[in-house]
Coordinates of C-alpha atoms and ligand atoms in Angstrom, one line a residue:
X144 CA 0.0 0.0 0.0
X145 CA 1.3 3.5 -0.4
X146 CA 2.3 5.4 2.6
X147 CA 0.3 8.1 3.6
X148 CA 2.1 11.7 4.7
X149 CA 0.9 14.5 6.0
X150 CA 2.4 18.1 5.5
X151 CA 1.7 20.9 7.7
X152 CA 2.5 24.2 5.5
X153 CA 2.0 22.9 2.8
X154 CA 0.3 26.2 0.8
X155 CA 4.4 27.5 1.6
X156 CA 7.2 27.3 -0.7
X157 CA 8.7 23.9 0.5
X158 CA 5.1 22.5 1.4
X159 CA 4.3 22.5 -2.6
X160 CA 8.6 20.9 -3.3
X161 CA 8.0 18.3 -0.6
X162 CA 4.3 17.6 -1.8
X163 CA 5.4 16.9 -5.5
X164 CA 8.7 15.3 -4.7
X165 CA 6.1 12.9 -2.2
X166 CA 3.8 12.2 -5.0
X167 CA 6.1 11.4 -7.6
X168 CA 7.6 8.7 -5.0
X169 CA 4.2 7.4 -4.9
X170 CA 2.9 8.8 -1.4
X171 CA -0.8 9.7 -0.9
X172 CA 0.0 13.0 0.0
X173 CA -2.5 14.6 2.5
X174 CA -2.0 18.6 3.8
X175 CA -3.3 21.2 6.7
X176 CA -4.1 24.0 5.6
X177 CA -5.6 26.8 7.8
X178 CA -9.4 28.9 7.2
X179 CA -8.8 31.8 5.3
X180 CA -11.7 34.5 3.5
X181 CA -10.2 33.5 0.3
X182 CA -8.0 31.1 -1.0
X183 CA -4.3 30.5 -0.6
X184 CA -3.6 27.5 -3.2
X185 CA -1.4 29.3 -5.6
X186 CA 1.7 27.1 -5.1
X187 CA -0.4 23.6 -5.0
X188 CA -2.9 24.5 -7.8
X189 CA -2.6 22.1 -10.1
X190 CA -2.0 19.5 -7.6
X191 CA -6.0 19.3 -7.3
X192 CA -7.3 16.2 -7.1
X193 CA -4.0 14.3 -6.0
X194 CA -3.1 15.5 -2.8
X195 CA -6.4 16.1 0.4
X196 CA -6.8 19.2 2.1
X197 CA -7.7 19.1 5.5
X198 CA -8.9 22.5 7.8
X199 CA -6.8 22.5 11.1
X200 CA -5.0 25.1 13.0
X201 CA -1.4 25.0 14.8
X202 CA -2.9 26.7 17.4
X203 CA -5.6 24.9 17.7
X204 CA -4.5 21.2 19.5
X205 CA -7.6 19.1 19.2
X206 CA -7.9 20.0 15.3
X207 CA -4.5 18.5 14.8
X208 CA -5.6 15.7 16.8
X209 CA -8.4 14.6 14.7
X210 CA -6.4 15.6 11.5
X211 CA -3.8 12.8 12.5
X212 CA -6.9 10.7 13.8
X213 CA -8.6 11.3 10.2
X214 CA -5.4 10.8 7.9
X215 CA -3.3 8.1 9.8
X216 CA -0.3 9.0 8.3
X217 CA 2.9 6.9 8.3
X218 CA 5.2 10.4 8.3
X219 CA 4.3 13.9 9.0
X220 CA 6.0 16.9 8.1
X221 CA 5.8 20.1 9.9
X222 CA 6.8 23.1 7.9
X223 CA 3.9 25.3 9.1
X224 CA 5.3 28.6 10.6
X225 CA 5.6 32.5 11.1
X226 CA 9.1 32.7 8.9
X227 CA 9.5 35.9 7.8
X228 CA 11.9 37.1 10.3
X229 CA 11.0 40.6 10.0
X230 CA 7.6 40.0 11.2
X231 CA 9.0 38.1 14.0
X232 CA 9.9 41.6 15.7
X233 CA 6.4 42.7 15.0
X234 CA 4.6 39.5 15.9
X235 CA 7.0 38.5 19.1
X236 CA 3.8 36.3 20.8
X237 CA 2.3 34.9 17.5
X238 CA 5.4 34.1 16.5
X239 CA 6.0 31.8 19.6
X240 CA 2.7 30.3 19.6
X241 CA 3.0 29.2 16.0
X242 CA 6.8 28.9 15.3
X243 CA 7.2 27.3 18.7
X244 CA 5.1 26.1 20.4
X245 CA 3.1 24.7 17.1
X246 CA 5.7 22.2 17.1
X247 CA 4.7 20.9 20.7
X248 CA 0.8 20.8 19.7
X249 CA 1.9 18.3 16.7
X250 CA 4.6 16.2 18.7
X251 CA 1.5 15.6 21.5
X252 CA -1.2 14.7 19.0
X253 CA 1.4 12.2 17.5
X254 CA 1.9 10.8 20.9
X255 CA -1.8 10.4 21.6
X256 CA -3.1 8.7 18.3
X257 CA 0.3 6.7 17.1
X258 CA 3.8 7.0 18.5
X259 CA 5.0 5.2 15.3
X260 CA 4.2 8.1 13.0
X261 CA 7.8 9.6 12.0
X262 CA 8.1 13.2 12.4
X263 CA 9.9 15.5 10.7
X264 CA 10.9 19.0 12.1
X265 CA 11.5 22.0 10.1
X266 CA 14.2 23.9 11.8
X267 CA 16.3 27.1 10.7
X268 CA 19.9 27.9 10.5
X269 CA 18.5 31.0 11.8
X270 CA 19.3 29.5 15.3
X271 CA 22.8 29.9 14.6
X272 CA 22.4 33.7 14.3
X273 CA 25.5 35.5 15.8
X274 CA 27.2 32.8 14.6
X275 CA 30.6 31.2 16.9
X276 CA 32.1 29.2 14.7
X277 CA 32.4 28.7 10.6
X278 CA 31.0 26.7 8.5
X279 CA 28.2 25.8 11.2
X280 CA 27.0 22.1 11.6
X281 CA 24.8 20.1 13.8
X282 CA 27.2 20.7 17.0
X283 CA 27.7 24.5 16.4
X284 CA 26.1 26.4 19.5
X285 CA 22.8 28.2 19.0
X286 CA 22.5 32.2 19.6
X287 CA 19.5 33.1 17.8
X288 CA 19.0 37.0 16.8
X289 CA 15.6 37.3 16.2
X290 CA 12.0 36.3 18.0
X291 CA 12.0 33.6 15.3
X292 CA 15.5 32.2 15.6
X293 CA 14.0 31.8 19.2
X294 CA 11.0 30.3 18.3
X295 CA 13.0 27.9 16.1
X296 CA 15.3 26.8 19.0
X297 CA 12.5 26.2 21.1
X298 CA 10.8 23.9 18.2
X299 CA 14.5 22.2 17.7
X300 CA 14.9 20.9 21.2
X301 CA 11.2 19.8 21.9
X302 CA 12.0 17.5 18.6
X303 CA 15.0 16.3 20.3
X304 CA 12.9 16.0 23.9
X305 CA 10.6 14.0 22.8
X306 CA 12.9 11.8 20.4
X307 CA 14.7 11.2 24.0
X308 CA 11.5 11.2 25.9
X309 CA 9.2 8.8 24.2
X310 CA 11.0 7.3 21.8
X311 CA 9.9 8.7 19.0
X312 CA 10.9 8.5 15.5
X313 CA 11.6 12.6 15.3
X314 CA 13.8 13.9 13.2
X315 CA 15.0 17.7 13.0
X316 CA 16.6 19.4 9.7
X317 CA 18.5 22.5 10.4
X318 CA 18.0 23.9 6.5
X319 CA 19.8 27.2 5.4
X320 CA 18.2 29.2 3.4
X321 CA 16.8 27.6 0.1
X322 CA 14.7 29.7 -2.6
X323 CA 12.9 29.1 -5.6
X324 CA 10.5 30.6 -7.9
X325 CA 7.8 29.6 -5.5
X326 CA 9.4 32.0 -2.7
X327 CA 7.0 34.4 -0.7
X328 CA 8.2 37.9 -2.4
X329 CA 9.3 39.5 0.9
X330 CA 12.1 37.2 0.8
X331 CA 15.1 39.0 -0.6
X332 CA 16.1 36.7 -2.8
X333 CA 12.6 36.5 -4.7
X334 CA 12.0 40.4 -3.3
X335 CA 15.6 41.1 -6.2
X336 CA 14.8 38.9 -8.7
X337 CA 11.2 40.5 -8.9
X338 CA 12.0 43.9 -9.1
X339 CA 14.9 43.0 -11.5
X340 CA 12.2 41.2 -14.2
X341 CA 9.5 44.4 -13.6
X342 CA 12.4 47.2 -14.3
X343 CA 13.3 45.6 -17.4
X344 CA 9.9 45.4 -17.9
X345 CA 8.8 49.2 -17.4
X346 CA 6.8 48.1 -14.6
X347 CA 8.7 49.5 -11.6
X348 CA 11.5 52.6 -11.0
X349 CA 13.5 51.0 -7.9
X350 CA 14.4 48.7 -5.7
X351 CA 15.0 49.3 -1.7
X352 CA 17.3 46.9 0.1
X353 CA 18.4 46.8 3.8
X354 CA 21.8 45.3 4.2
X355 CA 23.7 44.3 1.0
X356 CA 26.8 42.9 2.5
X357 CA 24.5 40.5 5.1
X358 CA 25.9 36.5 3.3
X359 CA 24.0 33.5 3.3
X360 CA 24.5 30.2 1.7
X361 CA 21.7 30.2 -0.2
X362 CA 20.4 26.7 -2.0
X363 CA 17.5 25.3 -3.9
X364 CA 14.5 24.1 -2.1
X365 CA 14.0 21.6 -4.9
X366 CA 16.7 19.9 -3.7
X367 CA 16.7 20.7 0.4
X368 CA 13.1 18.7 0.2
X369 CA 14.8 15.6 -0.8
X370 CA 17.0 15.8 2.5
X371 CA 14.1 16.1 4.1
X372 CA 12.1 13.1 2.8
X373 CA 15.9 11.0 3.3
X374 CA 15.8 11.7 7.0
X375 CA 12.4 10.0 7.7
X376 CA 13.7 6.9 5.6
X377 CA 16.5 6.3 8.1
X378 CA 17.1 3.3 10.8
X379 CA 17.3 6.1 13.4
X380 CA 16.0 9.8 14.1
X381 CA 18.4 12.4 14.5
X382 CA 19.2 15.7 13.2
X383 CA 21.2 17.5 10.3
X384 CA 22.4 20.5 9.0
X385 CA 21.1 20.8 5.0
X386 CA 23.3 23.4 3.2
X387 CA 25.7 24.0 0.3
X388 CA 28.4 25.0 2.1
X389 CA 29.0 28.1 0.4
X390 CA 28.1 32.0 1.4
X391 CA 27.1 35.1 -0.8
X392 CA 26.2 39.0 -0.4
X393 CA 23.0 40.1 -1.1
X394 CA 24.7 42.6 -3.3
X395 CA 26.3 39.3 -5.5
X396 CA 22.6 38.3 -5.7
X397 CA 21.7 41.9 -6.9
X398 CA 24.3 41.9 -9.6
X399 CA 23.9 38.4 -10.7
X400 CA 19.8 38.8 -10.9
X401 CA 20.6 42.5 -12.5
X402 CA 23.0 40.9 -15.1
X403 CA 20.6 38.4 -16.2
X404 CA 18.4 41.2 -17.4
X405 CA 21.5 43.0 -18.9
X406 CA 20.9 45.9 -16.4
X407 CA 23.4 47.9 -13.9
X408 CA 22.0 47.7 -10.8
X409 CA 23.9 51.0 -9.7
X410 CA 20.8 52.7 -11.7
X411 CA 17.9 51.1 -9.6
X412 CA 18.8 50.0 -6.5
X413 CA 18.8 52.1 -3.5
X414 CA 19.4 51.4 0.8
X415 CA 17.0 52.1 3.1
X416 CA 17.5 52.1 6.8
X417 CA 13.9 51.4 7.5
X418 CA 14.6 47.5 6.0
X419 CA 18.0 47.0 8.7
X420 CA 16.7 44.7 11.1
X421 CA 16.9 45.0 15.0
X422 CA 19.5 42.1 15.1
X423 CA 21.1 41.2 12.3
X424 CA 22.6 37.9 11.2
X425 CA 25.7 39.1 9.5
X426 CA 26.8 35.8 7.6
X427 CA 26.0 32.3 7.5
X428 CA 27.1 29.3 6.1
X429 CA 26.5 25.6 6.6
X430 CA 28.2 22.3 7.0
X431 CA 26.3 19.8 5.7
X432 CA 28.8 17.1 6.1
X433 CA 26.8 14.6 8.3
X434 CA 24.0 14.9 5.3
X435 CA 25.8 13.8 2.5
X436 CA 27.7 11.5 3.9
X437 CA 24.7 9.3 6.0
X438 CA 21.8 10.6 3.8
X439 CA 23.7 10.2 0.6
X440 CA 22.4 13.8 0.2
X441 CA 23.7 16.8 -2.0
X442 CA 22.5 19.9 -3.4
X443 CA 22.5 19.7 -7.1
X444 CA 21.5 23.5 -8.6
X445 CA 24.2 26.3 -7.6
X446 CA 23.5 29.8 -6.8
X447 CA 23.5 31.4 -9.6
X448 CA 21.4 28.7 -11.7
X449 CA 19.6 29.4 -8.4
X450 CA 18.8 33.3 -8.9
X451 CA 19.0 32.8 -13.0
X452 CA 16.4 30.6 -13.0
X453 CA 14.0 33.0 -10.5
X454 CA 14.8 35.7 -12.6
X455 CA 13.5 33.8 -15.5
X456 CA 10.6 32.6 -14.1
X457 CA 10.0 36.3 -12.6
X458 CA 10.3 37.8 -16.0
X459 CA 7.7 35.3 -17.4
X460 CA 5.0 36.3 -14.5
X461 CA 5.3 39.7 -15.1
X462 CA 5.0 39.2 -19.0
X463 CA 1.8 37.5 -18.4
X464 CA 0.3 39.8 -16.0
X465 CA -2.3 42.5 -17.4
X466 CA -1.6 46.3 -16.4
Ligands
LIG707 P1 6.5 29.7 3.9 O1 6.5 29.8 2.4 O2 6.3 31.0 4.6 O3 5.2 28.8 4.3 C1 4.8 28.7 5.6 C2 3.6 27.8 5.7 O4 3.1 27.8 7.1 C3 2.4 28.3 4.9 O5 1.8 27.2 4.2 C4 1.4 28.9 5.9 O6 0.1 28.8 5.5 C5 1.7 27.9 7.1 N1 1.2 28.4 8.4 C6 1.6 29.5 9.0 N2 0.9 29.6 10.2 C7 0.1 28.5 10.3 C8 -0.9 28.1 11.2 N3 -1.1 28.7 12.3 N4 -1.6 27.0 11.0 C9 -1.4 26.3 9.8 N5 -0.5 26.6 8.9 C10 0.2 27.8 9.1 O7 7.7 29.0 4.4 P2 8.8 28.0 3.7 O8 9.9 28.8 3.1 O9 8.0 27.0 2.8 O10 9.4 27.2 4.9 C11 8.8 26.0 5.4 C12 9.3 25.8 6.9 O11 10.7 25.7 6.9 C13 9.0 27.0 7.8 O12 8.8 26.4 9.1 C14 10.3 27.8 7.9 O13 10.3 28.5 9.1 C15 11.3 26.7 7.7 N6 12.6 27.1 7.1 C16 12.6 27.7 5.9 C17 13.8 28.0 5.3 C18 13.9 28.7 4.0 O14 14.9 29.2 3.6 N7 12.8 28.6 3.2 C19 15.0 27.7 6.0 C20 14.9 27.0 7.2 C21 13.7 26.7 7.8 P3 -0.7 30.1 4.8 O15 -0.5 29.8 3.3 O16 -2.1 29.9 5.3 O17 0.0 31.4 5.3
LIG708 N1 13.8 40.3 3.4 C1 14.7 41.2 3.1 N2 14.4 42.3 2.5 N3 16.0 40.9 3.5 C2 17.0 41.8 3.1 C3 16.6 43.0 2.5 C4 15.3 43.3 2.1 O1 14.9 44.3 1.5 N4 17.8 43.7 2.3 C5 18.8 43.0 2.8 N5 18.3 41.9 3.4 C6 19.0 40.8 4.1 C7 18.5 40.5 5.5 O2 18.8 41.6 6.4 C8 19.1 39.2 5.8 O3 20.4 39.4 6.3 C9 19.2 38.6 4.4 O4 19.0 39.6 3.4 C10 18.2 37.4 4.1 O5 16.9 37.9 4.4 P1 15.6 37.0 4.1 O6 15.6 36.6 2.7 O7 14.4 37.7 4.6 O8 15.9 35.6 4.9 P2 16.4 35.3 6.4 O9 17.8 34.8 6.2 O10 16.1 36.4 7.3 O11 15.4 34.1 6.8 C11 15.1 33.0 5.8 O12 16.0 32.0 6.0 C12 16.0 31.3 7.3 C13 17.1 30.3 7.3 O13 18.3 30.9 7.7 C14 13.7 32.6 6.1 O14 13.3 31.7 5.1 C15 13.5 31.9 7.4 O15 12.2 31.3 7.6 C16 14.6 30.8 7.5 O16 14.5 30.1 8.7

């Protein structure tokens, strides 16, 4: 029989990766997705009619309860979370209750209906914030920078509690960050390669950034979903830094995403201190070492086929949109 997963997030970037990458491995691929006035299924779209919807809430327990009562799934992946960091300053308490202690509410209705069910954890390499030690990997020491890097830790180690606690099959991926054409637009990645596609286009003057020397190591989530699916498949749970091992500026990203659309971004792009952040994370980079060598894992598209590819994709949006 096929086995059944559930994804929590799965309306976000990764949840409509993971979803495909599930259903092409023969999964019946079931989702929560939260009540909203109108609809939020641009990313899963024309997934209709292979993958179930279910309504449920992450801060609502006894919803995720029957969900998992309902669906009976054989793996469950949480990715549903407040992660624009940003908003995190905003949104300190919603931020916790989702980002946080969400993670709690599914880890207790997995240990009331079926301690079996293997659980997947989506944690951040924003935990690593002000970062000790370079490249970071799975023993690197947290010192998270923002209410989110908090909340993150926080959903990390309850993962790890109740791995030790109960025995459970829960697994926790500390992913850096990974981008696609599917990324929400406030990202900065998808936030540049936007605004590159509609200047070309006519369709917008500038572009405001906050810090342009801030680095990550910036990867693909078509392939960070794999890693994900790779840890549930494992003898034993445990936990694993996903990365590419290599760091950029977001002003490489600028010129790269600029350069595909044969424009100097000296012309358009502007700072603003209103986007510098409380706390910033200066630079990050990951060892994913333990990854490729027990999960066989390894990113396969670099970052500039990365940003190329979202520029391209960005361009054709805009071309198709009426104004
Ligand atoms: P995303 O695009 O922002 O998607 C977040 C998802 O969470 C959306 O489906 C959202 O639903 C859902 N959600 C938020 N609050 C919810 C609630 N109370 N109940 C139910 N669903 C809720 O994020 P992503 O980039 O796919 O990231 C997936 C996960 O990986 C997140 O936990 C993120 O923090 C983590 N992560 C991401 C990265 C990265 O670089 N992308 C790196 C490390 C970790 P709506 O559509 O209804 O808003
Ligand atoms: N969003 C944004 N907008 N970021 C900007 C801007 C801007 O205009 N200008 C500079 N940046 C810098 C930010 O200060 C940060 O240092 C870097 O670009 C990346 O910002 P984001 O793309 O917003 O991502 P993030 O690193 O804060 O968080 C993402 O990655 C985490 C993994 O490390 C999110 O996906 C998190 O959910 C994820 O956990």
């Amino acid at each position: 029989m096929a086995p059944t997963a559930m994804i929590t997030g799965i309306t976000g970037q990764d949840g409509a990766y993971l979803a495909r990458f599930l259903l092409d491995k023969g999964y019946q691929v079931h989702g929560m997705v939260r009540r909203s006035s109108s609809e939020n299924f641009e990313r899963i779209a024309d997934l209709a009619g292979r993958i179930t919807l279910h309504q449920a809430d992450l801060l609502d327990q006894l919803s995720i309860v029957n969900l998992l009562h309902t669906v009976r799934p054989r793996e469950v992946y949480n990715l549903a979370a407040q992660s624009f960091v940003p908003t995190s300053w905003l949104q300190p308490l919603l931020t916790g209750d989702f980002t946080a202690l969400g993670v709690t509410r599914v880890l207790e209705a997995i240990r009331l209906v079926d301690r079996t069910i293997r659980f997947y954890q989506a944690s951040s390499s924003e935990m690593f914030g002000q970062v000790r030690t370079e490249p970071q990997n799975e023993d690197t020491p947290f010192w998270p920078r923002s209410p989110y890097g908090v909340a993150k830790v926080y959903g990390h180690w309850i993962t790890v509690n109740y791995r030790e606690s109960y025995e459970m099959f829960c697994c926790s991926g500390i992913l850096f960050n990974h981008e696609s054409p599917w990324r929400g637009k406030e990202f900065v990645t998808r936030k540049v390669t936007d605004a590159a596609a509609r200047i070309k286009l006519g369709r917008q003057d500038r572009l405001k950034l906050g810090n342009l020397d801030a680095m990550r190591d910036w990867g693909f989530a078509g392939d960070y979903v794999e890693a994900m699916w790779l840890m549930l498949q494992q003898d034993q749970p445990d936990d694993y830094v996903v990365a590419t091992g290599e760091k950029h500026t977001v002003r490489e990203l600028v010129e790269i995403a600029f350069a595909r659309v044969d424009l100097n971004p000296a012309q358009y792009v502007e700072t603003d201190p209103a986007l510098l952040r409380p706390a910033e994370v200066n630079h990050l980079c990951g060892d994913s070492t333990k990854a490729r060598q027990k999960l066989g894992w390894r990113p396969r598209v670099g970052f500039r086929e990365l940003i190329e590819m979202m520029v391209d994709a960005d361009l054709e949006r805009v071309r198709a949109e009426r104004h």
